Coordinates of C-alpha atoms in Angstrom, one line a residue:
M791 CA -37.8 -138.6 -28.6
L792 CA -34.7 -137.4 -30.5
Y793 CA -36.5 -137.8 -33.8
L794 CA -39.3 -135.6 -32.6
F795 CA -36.8 -133.0 -31.8
F796 CA -35.4 -133.1 -35.3
I797 CA -38.8 -133.0 -36.9
F798 CA -39.6 -130.0 -34.7
L799 CA -36.4 -128.2 -35.8
I800 CA -37.2 -128.8 -39.4
L801 CA -40.8 -127.7 -39.2
W802 CA -40.0 -124.8 -36.9
G803 CA -38.5 -122.7 -39.7
L804 CA -41.3 -123.6 -42.1
C805 CA -44.0 -122.7 -39.7
L806 CA -42.5 -119.4 -38.7
D807 CA -42.6 -118.4 -42.3
Y808 CA -46.4 -118.3 -42.0
L809 CA -46.5 -116.7 -38.6
L810 CA -44.1 -113.8 -39.3
P811 CA -45.2 -110.7 -41.3
A812 CA -44.9 -110.7 -45.1
S813 CA -42.1 -108.2 -45.0
F814 CA -39.8 -110.8 -43.3
N815 CA -37.5 -112.7 -45.6
S816 CA -38.6 -116.3 -45.7
F817 CA -35.3 -117.4 -47.4
K818 CA -33.4 -116.0 -44.4
M819 CA -35.6 -118.0 -42.1
L820 CA -34.9 -121.2 -44.0
I821 CA -31.2 -120.5 -43.8
L822 CA -31.5 -119.9 -40.0
D823 CA -33.4 -123.2 -39.7
A824 CA -30.6 -125.0 -41.7
L825 CA -28.0 -123.4 -39.3
S826 CA -29.8 -124.7 -36.3
I827 CA -30.1 -128.2 -37.8
D828 CA -26.4 -128.2 -38.6
I829 CA -25.5 -127.3 -35.0
V830 CA -27.6 -130.3 -33.7
F831 CA -26.0 -132.7 -36.2
F832 CA -22.5 -131.4 -35.3
V833 CA -23.1 -132.0 -31.6
L834 CA -24.4 -135.5 -32.3
F835 CA -21.5 -136.5 -34.5
I836 CA -19.0 -135.0 -32.0
R837 CA -20.6 -137.2 -29.3
L838 CA -20.3 -140.3 -31.6
Y839 CA -16.7 -139.4 -32.3
L840 CA -15.8 -139.1 -28.6
G841 CA -17.5 -142.5 -27.9
W842 CA -15.7 -144.3 -30.7
S843 CA -12.3 -142.7 -29.9
Y844 CA -12.7 -143.9 -26.2
I845 CA -13.3 -147.4 -27.5
L846 CA -10.3 -147.2 -29.8
N847 CA -8.1 -146.0 -26.9
R848 CA -9.2 -149.0 -24.8
L849 CA -8.6 -151.4 -27.7
L850 CA -5.1 -150.1 -28.6
S851 CA -3.7 -149.7 -25.1
A852 CA -1.7 -152.5 -23.6
S853 CA -3.2 -152.0 -20.2
I854 CA -6.7 -151.1 -19.1
F855 CA -7.6 -149.0 -16.1
Y856 CA -10.8 -150.1 -14.4
E857 CA -13.2 -147.2 -13.9
E858 CA -16.2 -149.1 -12.6
S859 CA -17.2 -149.3 -9.0
G860 CA -16.4 -152.5 -7.2
W861 CA -13.5 -154.3 -5.6
Y862 CA -11.5 -154.0 -8.8
D863 CA -12.0 -150.2 -9.0
G864 CA -8.7 -148.4 -9.8
Q865 CA -6.8 -151.5 -10.8
I866 CA -4.9 -151.9 -14.0
W867 CA -5.2 -155.0 -16.1
I868 CA -2.4 -155.8 -18.5
K869 CA -3.5 -157.5 -21.6
K870 CA -2.0 -160.8 -22.8
T871 CA -0.3 -160.6 -26.2
S872 CA -3.0 -162.7 -27.9
Y873 CA -5.7 -160.3 -26.6
L874 CA -3.6 -157.3 -27.5
V875 CA -3.1 -158.4 -31.1
K876 CA -6.8 -159.2 -31.5
D877 CA -7.8 -155.8 -30.0
R878 CA -5.3 -153.9 -32.1
L879 CA -6.6 -155.6 -35.3
I880 CA -10.2 -154.8 -34.4
G881 CA -9.3 -151.2 -33.6
T882 CA -7.2 -150.7 -36.7
Y883 CA -9.5 -152.3 -39.2
Y884 CA -13.0 -151.7 -37.8
I885 CA -12.9 -148.6 -35.5
L886 CA -10.3 -146.4 -37.3
P887 CA -12.4 -146.2 -40.5
I888 CA -15.5 -145.2 -38.5
I889 CA -13.5 -142.5 -36.7
Y890 CA -12.2 -141.3 -40.1
R891 CA -15.7 -141.1 -41.5
L892 CA -16.9 -139.2 -38.5
K893 CA -14.1 -136.7 -38.8
V894 CA -14.8 -136.1 -42.5
F895 CA -18.5 -135.7 -41.8
C896 CA -17.8 -133.2 -39.0
L897 CA -15.6 -131.2 -41.3
F898 CA -18.3 -131.3 -44.0
I899 CA -20.8 -130.0 -41.5
I900 CA -18.5 -127.2 -40.5
L901 CA -18.0 -126.3 -44.2
I902 CA -21.8 -126.3 -44.8
F903 CA -22.3 -124.3 -41.6
S904 CA -19.8 -121.6 -42.7
I905 CA -21.4 -121.4 -46.2
E906 CA -24.8 -121.0 -44.7
Y907 CA -23.6 -118.4 -42.2
L908 CA -22.0 -116.4 -45.0
I909 CA -25.3 -116.6 -47.0
Y910 CA -27.3 -115.6 -44.0
G911 CA -24.9 -112.6 -43.4
L912 CA -25.4 -111.5 -47.0
L913 CA -29.2 -111.4 -46.9

């Protein structure tokens, strides 16, 4: 379903080029289409970043608060040192590079979005 939404966003700008009058700037429409796609990708990558940072916080913390419903709801579990060392190694060597890449990609999307917005304003 999500892929159909992306395909719709990409084709939306191209189809409107044929539906609008000839005096309308088609390059401006393509820039507007790229801006909308950038916003969608930015929201998706922010969602990925929030999910992975939540996992990293649970791995790096020495105690875990149970948030699920059940008899253990609201309890705090203190990790053993062997579990804590394993979790911190996993968090440091597997999760932190993913979070770093997501941050860089989000900054790249913001940079591309600002360039496209400036080009759109100049047209």
